[in-house]
């Protein structure tokens, strides 16, 4: 998963025709640390997507614009538009994340 360091990198990442998933996290967040324990396997299983991550605290304007109220959150973009959002309350287990990703192709 590639770390996005600037707002420009974020815009570039979400603007393609290929579906991009951006994980918003924070370094102090225990649920983010828990997600990090299982997300790599999911990224490998769902390699048809481009995966990125952003520190929510470094980009509060983007977090607000895309309604990232809780972390971790997975936001799904295609052609610059947010098409799906997995909120933190529903992103606690690998099963919940996989169920969300499977719904994208349904």
CSV table of N, CA, C and O in Angstrom, one decimal:
chain,number,residue,atom,x,y,z
A,1,UNK,N,0.9,-1.2,0.0
A,1,UNK,CA,0.0,0.0,0.0
A,1,UNK,C,0.9,1.2,0.0
A,1,UNK,O,1.8,1.4,0.8
A,2,UNK,N,0.7,2.1,-0.9
A,2,UNK,CA,1.5,3.3,-1.1
A,2,UNK,C,1.0,4.4,-0.2
A,2,UNK,O,-0.2,4.7,-0.2
A,3,UNK,N,1.9,5.1,0.5
A,3,UNK,CA,1.6,6.2,1.4
A,3,UNK,C,1.5,7.5,0.5
A,3,UNK,O,2.4,7.8,-0.3
A,4,UNK,N,0.4,8.2,0.6
A,4,UNK,CA,0.2,9.4,-0.1
A,4,UNK,C,0.7,10.6,0.8
A,4,UNK,O,0.2,10.7,1.9
A,5,UNK,N,1.6,11.4,0.2
A,5,UNK,CA,2.3,12.4,1.1
A,5,UNK,C,1.8,13.8,0.8
A,5,UNK,O,2.0,14.7,1.6
A,6,UNK,N,1.0,14.0,-0.3
A,6,UNK,CA,0.6,15.3,-0.6
A,6,UNK,C,-0.9,15.2,-1.2
A,6,UNK,O,-1.3,14.2,-1.6
A,7,UNK,N,-1.5,16.4,-1.1
A,7,UNK,CA,-2.9,16.5,-1.7
A,7,UNK,C,-2.9,16.2,-3.2
A,7,UNK,O,-3.8,15.6,-3.8
A,8,UNK,N,-1.8,16.6,-3.8
A,8,UNK,CA,-1.6,16.4,-5.3
A,8,UNK,C,-1.5,14.9,-5.6
A,8,UNK,O,-2.1,14.4,-6.6
A,9,UNK,N,-0.7,14.2,-4.8
A,9,UNK,CA,-0.6,12.7,-5.0
A,9,UNK,C,-2.0,12.1,-4.8
A,9,UNK,O,-2.4,11.1,-5.5
A,10,UNK,N,-2.8,12.5,-3.8
A,10,UNK,CA,-4.1,12.0,-3.6
A,10,UNK,C,-5.0,12.2,-4.8
A,10,UNK,O,-5.6,11.3,-5.3
A,11,UNK,N,-5.0,13.4,-5.4
A,11,UNK,CA,-5.8,13.7,-6.5
A,11,UNK,C,-5.4,12.8,-7.7
A,11,UNK,O,-6.2,12.3,-8.4
A,12,UNK,N,-4.1,12.6,-7.9
A,12,UNK,CA,-3.6,11.8,-9.0
A,12,UNK,C,-4.1,10.3,-8.8
A,12,UNK,O,-4.5,9.7,-9.7
A,13,UNK,N,-4.0,9.9,-7.5
A,13,UNK,CA,-4.3,8.5,-7.2
A,13,UNK,C,-5.8,8.2,-7.4
A,13,UNK,O,-6.1,7.1,-7.9
A,14,UNK,N,-6.7,9.1,-7.1
A,14,UNK,CA,-8.1,8.9,-7.3
A,14,UNK,C,-8.7,9.2,-8.6
A,14,UNK,O,-9.8,8.9,-8.9
A,15,UNK,N,-7.9,9.8,-9.5
A,15,UNK,CA,-8.4,10.3,-10.8
A,15,UNK,C,-8.4,9.3,-11.9
A,15,UNK,O,-8.9,9.6,-13.0
A,16,UNK,N,-7.8,8.1,-11.7
A,16,UNK,CA,-7.7,7.2,-12.8
A,16,UNK,C,-9.0,6.4,-13.0
A,16,UNK,O,-9.9,6.4,-12.2
A,17,UNK,N,-9.0,5.7,-14.2
A,17,UNK,CA,-10.1,4.8,-14.5
A,17,UNK,C,-10.1,3.5,-13.6
A,17,UNK,O,-11.2,3.0,-13.3
A,18,UNK,N,-8.9,3.1,-13.2
A,18,UNK,CA,-8.8,2.0,-12.3
A,18,UNK,C,-9.3,2.4,-10.9
A,18,UNK,O,-9.0,3.5,-10.4
A,19,UNK,N,-10.1,1.5,-10.3
A,19,UNK,CA,-10.6,1.8,-8.9
A,19,UNK,C,-9.4,1.9,-7.9
A,19,UNK,O,-8.5,1.0,-7.9
A,20,UNK,N,-9.5,2.9,-7.1
A,20,UNK,CA,-8.5,3.2,-6.1
A,20,UNK,C,-9.1,3.1,-4.7
A,20,UNK,O,-10.2,3.7,-4.6
A,21,UNK,N,-8.5,2.5,-3.8
A,21,UNK,CA,-8.9,2.5,-2.4
A,21,UNK,C,-7.9,3.2,-1.6
A,21,UNK,O,-6.7,2.9,-1.6
A,22,UNK,N,-8.4,4.2,-0.8
A,22,UNK,CA,-7.6,5.0,0.1
A,22,UNK,C,-8.0,4.7,1.5
A,22,UNK,O,-9.1,4.9,1.9
A,23,UNK,N,-7.0,4.2,2.3
A,23,UNK,CA,-7.2,4.0,3.7
A,23,UNK,C,-6.8,5.3,4.5
A,23,UNK,O,-5.6,5.7,4.4
A,24,UNK,N,-7.7,5.9,5.2
A,24,UNK,CA,-7.4,7.0,6.0
A,24,UNK,C,-7.2,6.4,7.4
A,24,UNK,O,-7.9,5.6,7.9
A,25,UNK,N,-6.1,6.8,8.0
A,25,UNK,CA,-5.7,6.3,9.3
A,25,UNK,C,-5.0,7.4,10.1
A,25,UNK,O,-4.9,8.6,9.7
A,26,UNK,N,-4.6,7.1,11.4
A,26,UNK,CA,-3.8,8.0,12.2
A,26,UNK,C,-2.9,7.1,13.0
A,26,UNK,O,-3.2,6.0,13.3
A,27,UNK,N,-1.7,7.7,13.3
A,27,UNK,CA,-0.7,6.9,14.0
A,27,UNK,C,-1.1,6.6,15.4
A,27,UNK,O,-0.6,5.6,15.9
A,28,UNK,N,-1.9,7.3,16.0
A,28,UNK,CA,-2.3,7.1,17.4
A,28,UNK,C,-3.6,6.2,17.5
A,28,UNK,O,-4.0,5.9,18.6
A,29,UNK,N,-4.1,5.7,16.4
A,29,UNK,CA,-5.4,5.0,16.4
A,29,UNK,C,-5.2,3.5,16.6
A,29,UNK,O,-4.6,2.8,15.8
A,30,UNK,N,-5.8,3.0,17.7
A,30,UNK,CA,-5.6,1.5,18.0
A,30,UNK,C,-6.4,0.7,16.9
A,30,UNK,O,-5.9,-0.4,16.6
A,31,UNK,N,-7.5,1.1,16.4
A,31,UNK,CA,-8.2,0.3,15.4
A,31,UNK,C,-7.4,0.3,14.1
A,31,UNK,O,-7.5,-0.7,13.4
A,32,UNK,N,-6.7,1.4,13.8
A,32,UNK,CA,-5.8,1.4,12.6
A,32,UNK,C,-4.7,0.4,12.8
A,32,UNK,O,-4.4,-0.4,11.8
A,33,UNK,N,-4.1,0.3,14.0
A,33,UNK,CA,-3.1,-0.7,14.2
A,33,UNK,C,-3.6,-2.1,14.1
A,33,UNK,O,-3.0,-3.0,13.5
A,34,UNK,N,-4.8,-2.3,14.5
A,34,UNK,CA,-5.5,-3.6,14.4
A,34,UNK,C,-5.7,-4.0,12.9
A,34,UNK,O,-5.4,-5.1,12.5
A,35,UNK,N,-6.2,-3.0,12.1
A,35,UNK,CA,-6.4,-3.2,10.7
A,35,UNK,C,-5.1,-3.5,10.0
A,35,UNK,O,-5.0,-4.4,9.1
A,36,UNK,N,-4.0,-2.9,10.4
A,36,UNK,CA,-2.7,-3.1,9.8
A,36,UNK,C,-2.2,-4.6,10.0
A,36,UNK,O,-1.4,-5.0,9.2
A,37,UNK,N,-2.8,-5.2,11.0
A,37,UNK,CA,-2.4,-6.6,11.2
A,37,UNK,C,-2.9,-7.6,10.1
A,37,UNK,O,-2.4,-8.6,9.9
A,38,UNK,N,-4.0,-7.2,9.5
A,38,UNK,CA,-4.6,-8.0,8.5
A,38,UNK,C,-4.8,-7.4,7.1
A,38,UNK,O,-5.1,-8.2,6.1
A,39,UNK,N,-4.5,-6.2,6.9
A,39,UNK,CA,-4.9,-5.5,5.6
A,39,UNK,C,-4.0,-6.0,4.5
A,39,UNK,O,-4.4,-6.0,3.3
A,40,UNK,N,-2.7,-6.3,4.8
A,40,UNK,CA,-1.8,-6.7,3.7
A,40,UNK,C,-2.3,-7.9,2.9
A,40,UNK,O,-2.2,-8.0,1.7
A,41,UNK,N,-2.8,-8.9,3.6
A,41,UNK,CA,-3.4,-10.1,3.0
A,41,UNK,C,-4.6,-9.7,2.1
A,41,UNK,O,-4.8,-10.3,1.0
A,42,UNK,N,-5.4,-8.8,2.6
A,42,UNK,CA,-6.5,-8.3,1.8
A,42,UNK,C,-6.1,-7.6,0.5
A,42,UNK,O,-6.6,-7.8,-0.6
A,43,UNK,N,-5.1,-6.7,0.7
A,43,UNK,CA,-4.5,-6.0,-0.4
A,43,UNK,C,-4.0,-7.0,-1.5
A,43,UNK,O,-4.3,-6.8,-2.7
A,44,UNK,N,-3.4,-8.0,-1.1
A,44,UNK,CA,-2.9,-9.0,-2.0
A,44,UNK,C,-4.0,-9.8,-2.7
A,44,UNK,O,-4.0,-10.1,-3.9
A,45,UNK,N,-5.1,-10.1,-1.9
A,45,UNK,CA,-6.2,-10.8,-2.5
A,45,UNK,C,-7.0,-9.9,-3.5
A,45,UNK,O,-7.6,-10.5,-4.4
A,46,UNK,N,-7.1,-8.7,-3.2
A,46,UNK,CA,-7.8,-7.7,-4.0
A,46,UNK,C,-6.9,-6.8,-4.8
A,46,UNK,O,-7.0,-5.6,-4.8
A,47,UNK,N,-5.9,-7.4,-5.5
A,47,UNK,CA,-4.9,-6.7,-6.2
A,47,UNK,C,-5.4,-6.0,-7.5
A,47,UNK,O,-4.7,-5.2,-8.1
A,48,UNK,N,-6.7,-6.2,-7.8
A,48,UNK,CA,-7.3,-5.6,-9.0
A,48,UNK,C,-7.5,-4.1,-8.7
A,48,UNK,O,-7.7,-3.3,-9.6
A,49,UNK,N,-7.4,-3.7,-7.4
A,49,UNK,CA,-7.5,-2.3,-7.0
A,49,UNK,C,-6.1,-1.7,-6.8
A,49,UNK,O,-5.2,-2.4,-6.4
A,50,UNK,N,-6.0,-0.4,-7.0
A,50,UNK,CA,-4.8,0.4,-6.5
A,50,UNK,C,-5.1,0.8,-5.1
A,50,UNK,O,-6.1,1.4,-4.7
A,51,UNK,N,-4.2,0.4,-4.2
A,51,UNK,CA,-4.3,0.7,-2.7
A,51,UNK,C,-3.4,1.8,-2.3
A,51,UNK,O,-2.2,1.8,-2.6
A,52,UNK,N,-3.9,2.7,-1.5
A,52,UNK,CA,-3.1,3.8,-1.0
A,52,UNK,C,-3.6,4.1,0.5
A,52,UNK,O,-4.6,3.6,0.9
A,53,UNK,N,-2.7,4.8,1.2
A,53,UNK,CA,-3.1,5.2,2.6
A,53,UNK,C,-2.6,6.6,2.8
A,53,UNK,O,-1.7,7.1,2.2
A,54,UNK,N,-3.4,7.3,3.7
A,54,UNK,CA,-3.1,8.7,4.1
A,54,UNK,C,-3.3,8.9,5.6
A,54,UNK,O,-4.3,8.3,6.1
A,55,UNK,N,-2.4,9.6,6.2
A,55,UNK,CA,-2.6,10.0,7.6
A,55,UNK,C,-3.6,11.1,7.7
A,55,UNK,O,-3.4,12.2,7.2
A,56,UNK,N,-4.8,10.8,8.2
A,56,UNK,CA,-5.9,11.7,8.3
A,56,UNK,C,-5.5,13.0,9.0
A,56,UNK,O,-6.0,14.1,8.7
A,57,UNK,N,-4.6,12.9,10.0
A,57,UNK,CA,-4.2,14.1,10.8
A,57,UNK,C,-3.4,15.1,9.9
A,57,UNK,O,-3.3,16.3,10.2
A,58,UNK,N,-2.7,14.6,8.9
A,58,UNK,CA,-1.9,15.5,8.0
A,58,UNK,C,-2.8,16.1,7.0
A,58,UNK,O,-2.4,17.1,6.3
A,59,UNK,N,-4.0,15.6,6.7
A,59,UNK,CA,-4.9,16.1,5.7
A,59,UNK,C,-6.3,16.3,6.2
A,59,UNK,O,-7.3,15.7,5.6
A,60,UNK,N,-6.5,17.1,7.2
A,60,UNK,CA,-7.8,17.3,7.7
A,60,UNK,C,-8.8,17.9,6.7
A,60,UNK,O,-10.0,17.5,6.8
A,61,UNK,N,-8.4,18.7,5.8
A,61,UNK,CA,-9.3,19.2,4.8
A,61,UNK,C,-9.9,18.1,3.9
A,61,UNK,O,-11.1,18.1,3.6
A,62,UNK,N,-9.0,17.2,3.5
A,62,UNK,CA,-9.4,16.1,2.6
A,62,UNK,C,-10.4,15.2,3.4
A,62,UNK,O,-11.4,14.7,2.9
A,63,UNK,N,-10.0,14.9,4.7
A,63,UNK,CA,-10.8,14.1,5.5
A,63,UNK,C,-12.2,14.7,5.7
A,63,UNK,O,-13.2,13.9,5.6
A,64,UNK,N,-12.3,16.0,5.9
A,64,UNK,CA,-13.6,16.6,6.0
A,64,UNK,C,-14.4,16.6,4.7
A,64,UNK,O,-15.6,16.3,4.6
A,65,UNK,N,-13.7,16.9,3.6
A,65,UNK,CA,-14.3,16.9,2.3
A,65,UNK,C,-15.0,15.6,1.9
A,65,UNK,O,-16.1,15.5,1.4
A,66,UNK,N,-14.3,14.5,2.3
A,66,UNK,CA,-14.8,13.1,2.0
A,66,UNK,C,-15.5,12.5,3.2
A,66,UNK,O,-15.7,11.3,3.1
A,67,UNK,N,-15.8,13.2,4.2
A,67,UNK,CA,-16.6,12.8,5.3
A,67,UNK,C,-16.0,11.6,6.1
A,67,UNK,O,-16.7,10.6,6.4
A,68,UNK,N,-14.7,11.7,6.3
A,68,UNK,CA,-14.0,10.7,7.1
A,68,UNK,C,-14.1,11.1,8.6
A,68,UNK,O,-13.4,11.9,9.1
A,69,UNK,N,-15.1,10.6,9.2
A,69,UNK,CA,-15.4,11.0,10.6
A,69,UNK,C,-14.7,10.0,11.6
A,69,UNK,O,-14.4,10.4,12.7
A,70,UNK,N,-14.5,8.8,11.2
A,70,UNK,CA,-13.8,7.8,12.0
A,70,UNK,C,-12.7,7.2,11.3
A,70,UNK,O,-12.7,7.2,10.0
A,71,UNK,N,-11.8,6.6,12.0
A,71,UNK,CA,-10.7,6.0,11.3
A,71,UNK,C,-10.5,4.6,12.0
A,71,UNK,O,-10.8,4.5,13.2
A,72,UNK,N,-10.0,3.6,11.3
A,72,UNK,CA,-9.7,3.7,9.9
A,72,UNK,C,-10.9,3.7,9.0
A,72,UNK,O,-12.0,3.1,9.4
A,73,UNK,N,-10.8,4.3,7.9
A,73,UNK,CA,-11.9,4.3,6.9
A,73,UNK,C,-11.3,4.0,5.5
A,73,UNK,O,-10.2,4.4,5.2
A,74,UNK,N,-12.0,3.2,4.7
A,74,UNK,CA,-11.6,2.9,3.4
A,74,UNK,C,-12.5,3.6,2.4
A,74,UNK,O,-13.7,3.4,2.5
A,75,UNK,N,-12.0,4.4,1.6
A,75,UNK,CA,-12.7,5.2,0.6
A,75,UNK,C,-12.4,4.6,-0.8
A,75,UNK,O,-11.2,4.4,-1.1
A,76,UNK,N,-13.4,4.4,-1.6
A,76,UNK,CA,-13.2,3.9,-2.9
A,76,UNK,C,-13.5,4.9,-4.0
A,76,UNK,O,-14.6,5.6,-3.9
A,77,UNK,N,-12.6,5.1,-4.9
A,77,UNK,CA,-12.7,6.2,-5.9
A,77,UNK,C,-12.5,5.6,-7.3
A,77,UNK,O,-11.8,4.6,-7.5
A,78,UNK,N,-13.3,6.2,-8.3
A,78,UNK,CA,-13.1,5.9,-9.7
A,78,UNK,C,-13.3,7.2,-10.4
A,78,UNK,O,-14.3,7.8,-10.2
A,79,UNK,N,-12.4,7.5,-11.3
A,79,UNK,CA,-12.5,8.7,-12.1
A,79,UNK,C,-12.7,10.0,-11.2
A,79,UNK,O,-13.4,10.9,-11.6
A,80,UNK,N,-12.0,10.0,-10.1
A,80,UNK,CA,-12.1,11.1,-9.2
A,80,UNK,C,-13.3,11.2,-8.3
A,80,UNK,O,-13.4,12.2,-7.5
A,81,UNK,N,-14.2,10.3,-8.4
A,81,UNK,CA,-15.5,10.3,-7.7
A,81,UNK,C,-15.4,9.2,-6.6
A,81,UNK,O,-15.1,8.1,-6.8
A,82,UNK,N,-15.9,9.6,-5.4
A,82,UNK,CA,-16.0,8.6,-4.3
A,82,UNK,C,-17.2,7.8,-4.6
A,82,UNK,O,-18.3,8.3,-4.7
A,83,UNK,N,-17.0,6.4,-4.7
A,83,UNK,CA,-18.1,5.5,-5.1
A,83,UNK,C,-18.5,4.6,-3.9
A,83,UNK,O,-19.6,4.0,-4.0
A,84,UNK,N,-17.7,4.6,-2.9
A,84,UNK,CA,-18.1,3.8,-1.7
A,84,UNK,C,-17.2,4.2,-0.5
A,84,UNK,O,-16.1,4.8,-0.7
A,85,UNK,N,-17.7,3.9,0.7
A,85,UNK,CA,-17.0,4.3,1.9
A,85,UNK,C,-17.2,3.3,3.0
A,85,UNK,O,-18.4,3.1,3.3
A,86,UNK,N,-16.2,2.6,3.5
A,86,UNK,CA,-16.3,1.7,4.6
A,86,UNK,C,-15.9,2.5,5.8
A,86,UNK,O,-14.8,2.8,6.0
A,87,UNK,N,-16.9,2.8,6.7
A,87,UNK,CA,-16.7,3.5,7.9
A,87,UNK,C,-16.0,2.7,9.0
A,87,UNK,O,-16.2,1.5,9.0
A,88,UNK,N,-15.3,3.3,9.8
A,88,UNK,CA,-14.5,2.7,10.9
A,88,UNK,C,-15.3,1.7,11.7
A,88,UNK,O,-14.8,0.6,12.0
A,89,UNK,N,-16.6,2.0,12.0
A,89,UNK,CA,-17.4,1.1,12.8
A,89,UNK,C,-17.6,-0.3,12.2
A,89,UNK,O,-17.8,-1.3,12.8
A,90,UNK,N,-17.5,-0.3,10.8
A,90,UNK,CA,-17.7,-1.6,10.1
A,90,UNK,C,-16.4,-2.1,9.5
A,90,UNK,O,-16.5,-3.0,8.6
A,91,UNK,N,-15.3,-1.7,10.0
A,91,UNK,CA,-14.0,-2.1,9.5
A,91,UNK,C,-13.1,-2.7,10.5
A,91,UNK,O,-11.9,-2.5,10.5
A,92,UNK,N,-13.7,-3.5,11.4
A,92,UNK,CA,-13.0,-4.0,12.6
A,92,UNK,C,-12.3,-5.3,12.3
A,92,UNK,O,-11.4,-5.7,13.0
A,93,UNK,N,-12.9,-6.1,11.4
A,93,UNK,CA,-12.4,-7.5,11.1
A,93,UNK,C,-12.1,-7.7,9.6
A,93,UNK,O,-12.6,-7.0,8.8
A,94,UNK,N,-11.2,-8.7,9.3
A,94,UNK,CA,-11.0,-9.0,7.9
A,94,UNK,C,-12.3,-9.3,7.2
A,94,UNK,O,-12.4,-9.0,6.0
A,95,UNK,N,-13.2,-10.0,7.9
A,95,UNK,CA,-14.4,-10.5,7.3
A,95,UNK,C,-15.2,-9.3,6.9
A,95,UNK,O,-15.8,-9.2,5.8
A,96,UNK,N,-15.3,-8.2,7.7
A,96,UNK,CA,-16.1,-7.0,7.4
A,96,UNK,C,-15.5,-6.3,6.2
A,96,UNK,O,-16.2,-5.9,5.3
A,97,UNK,N,-14.2,-6.2,6.1
A,97,UNK,CA,-13.5,-5.5,5.0
A,97,UNK,C,-13.7,-6.3,3.7
A,97,UNK,O,-14.1,-5.7,2.7
A,98,UNK,N,-13.6,-7.6,3.8
A,98,UNK,CA,-13.8,-8.5,2.6
A,98,UNK,C,-15.2,-8.4,2.1
A,98,UNK,O,-15.5,-8.3,0.9
A,99,UNK,N,-16.2,-8.4,3.0
A,99,UNK,CA,-17.6,-8.3,2.6
A,99,UNK,C,-17.8,-7.0,1.9
A,99,UNK,O,-18.5,-6.9,0.9
A,100,UNK,N,-17.3,-5.9,2.4
A,100,UNK,CA,-17.4,-4.6,1.8
A,100,UNK,C,-16.8,-4.6,0.4
A,100,UNK,O,-17.4,-4.2,-0.6
A,101,UNK,N,-15.6,-5.2,0.2
A,101,UNK,CA,-14.9,-5.3,-1.1
A,101,UNK,C,-15.7,-6.1,-2.1
A,101,UNK,O,-15.8,-5.8,-3.3
A,102,UNK,N,-16.3,-7.2,-1.6
A,102,UNK,CA,-17.1,-8.1,-2.4
A,102,UNK,C,-18.4,-7.3,-2.9
A,102,UNK,O,-18.8,-7.5,-4.1
A,103,UNK,N,-18.9,-6.4,-2.1
A,103,UNK,CA,-20.0,-5.6,-2.5
A,103,UNK,C,-19.7,-4.7,-3.7
A,103,UNK,O,-20.6,-4.3,-4.4
A,104,UNK,N,-18.5,-4.3,-3.8
A,104,UNK,CA,-18.1,-3.4,-4.9
A,104,UNK,C,-18.3,-4.1,-6.3
A,104,UNK,O,-18.5,-3.4,-7.3
A,105,UNK,N,-18.1,-5.4,-6.3
A,105,UNK,CA,-18.2,-6.1,-7.6
A,105,UNK,C,-19.6,-6.7,-7.9
A,105,UNK,O,-19.9,-7.2,-8.9
A,106,UNK,N,-20.4,-6.6,-6.9
A,106,UNK,CA,-21.8,-7.2,-7.0
A,106,UNK,C,-22.7,-6.4,-7.9
A,106,UNK,O,-22.5,-5.2,-8.2
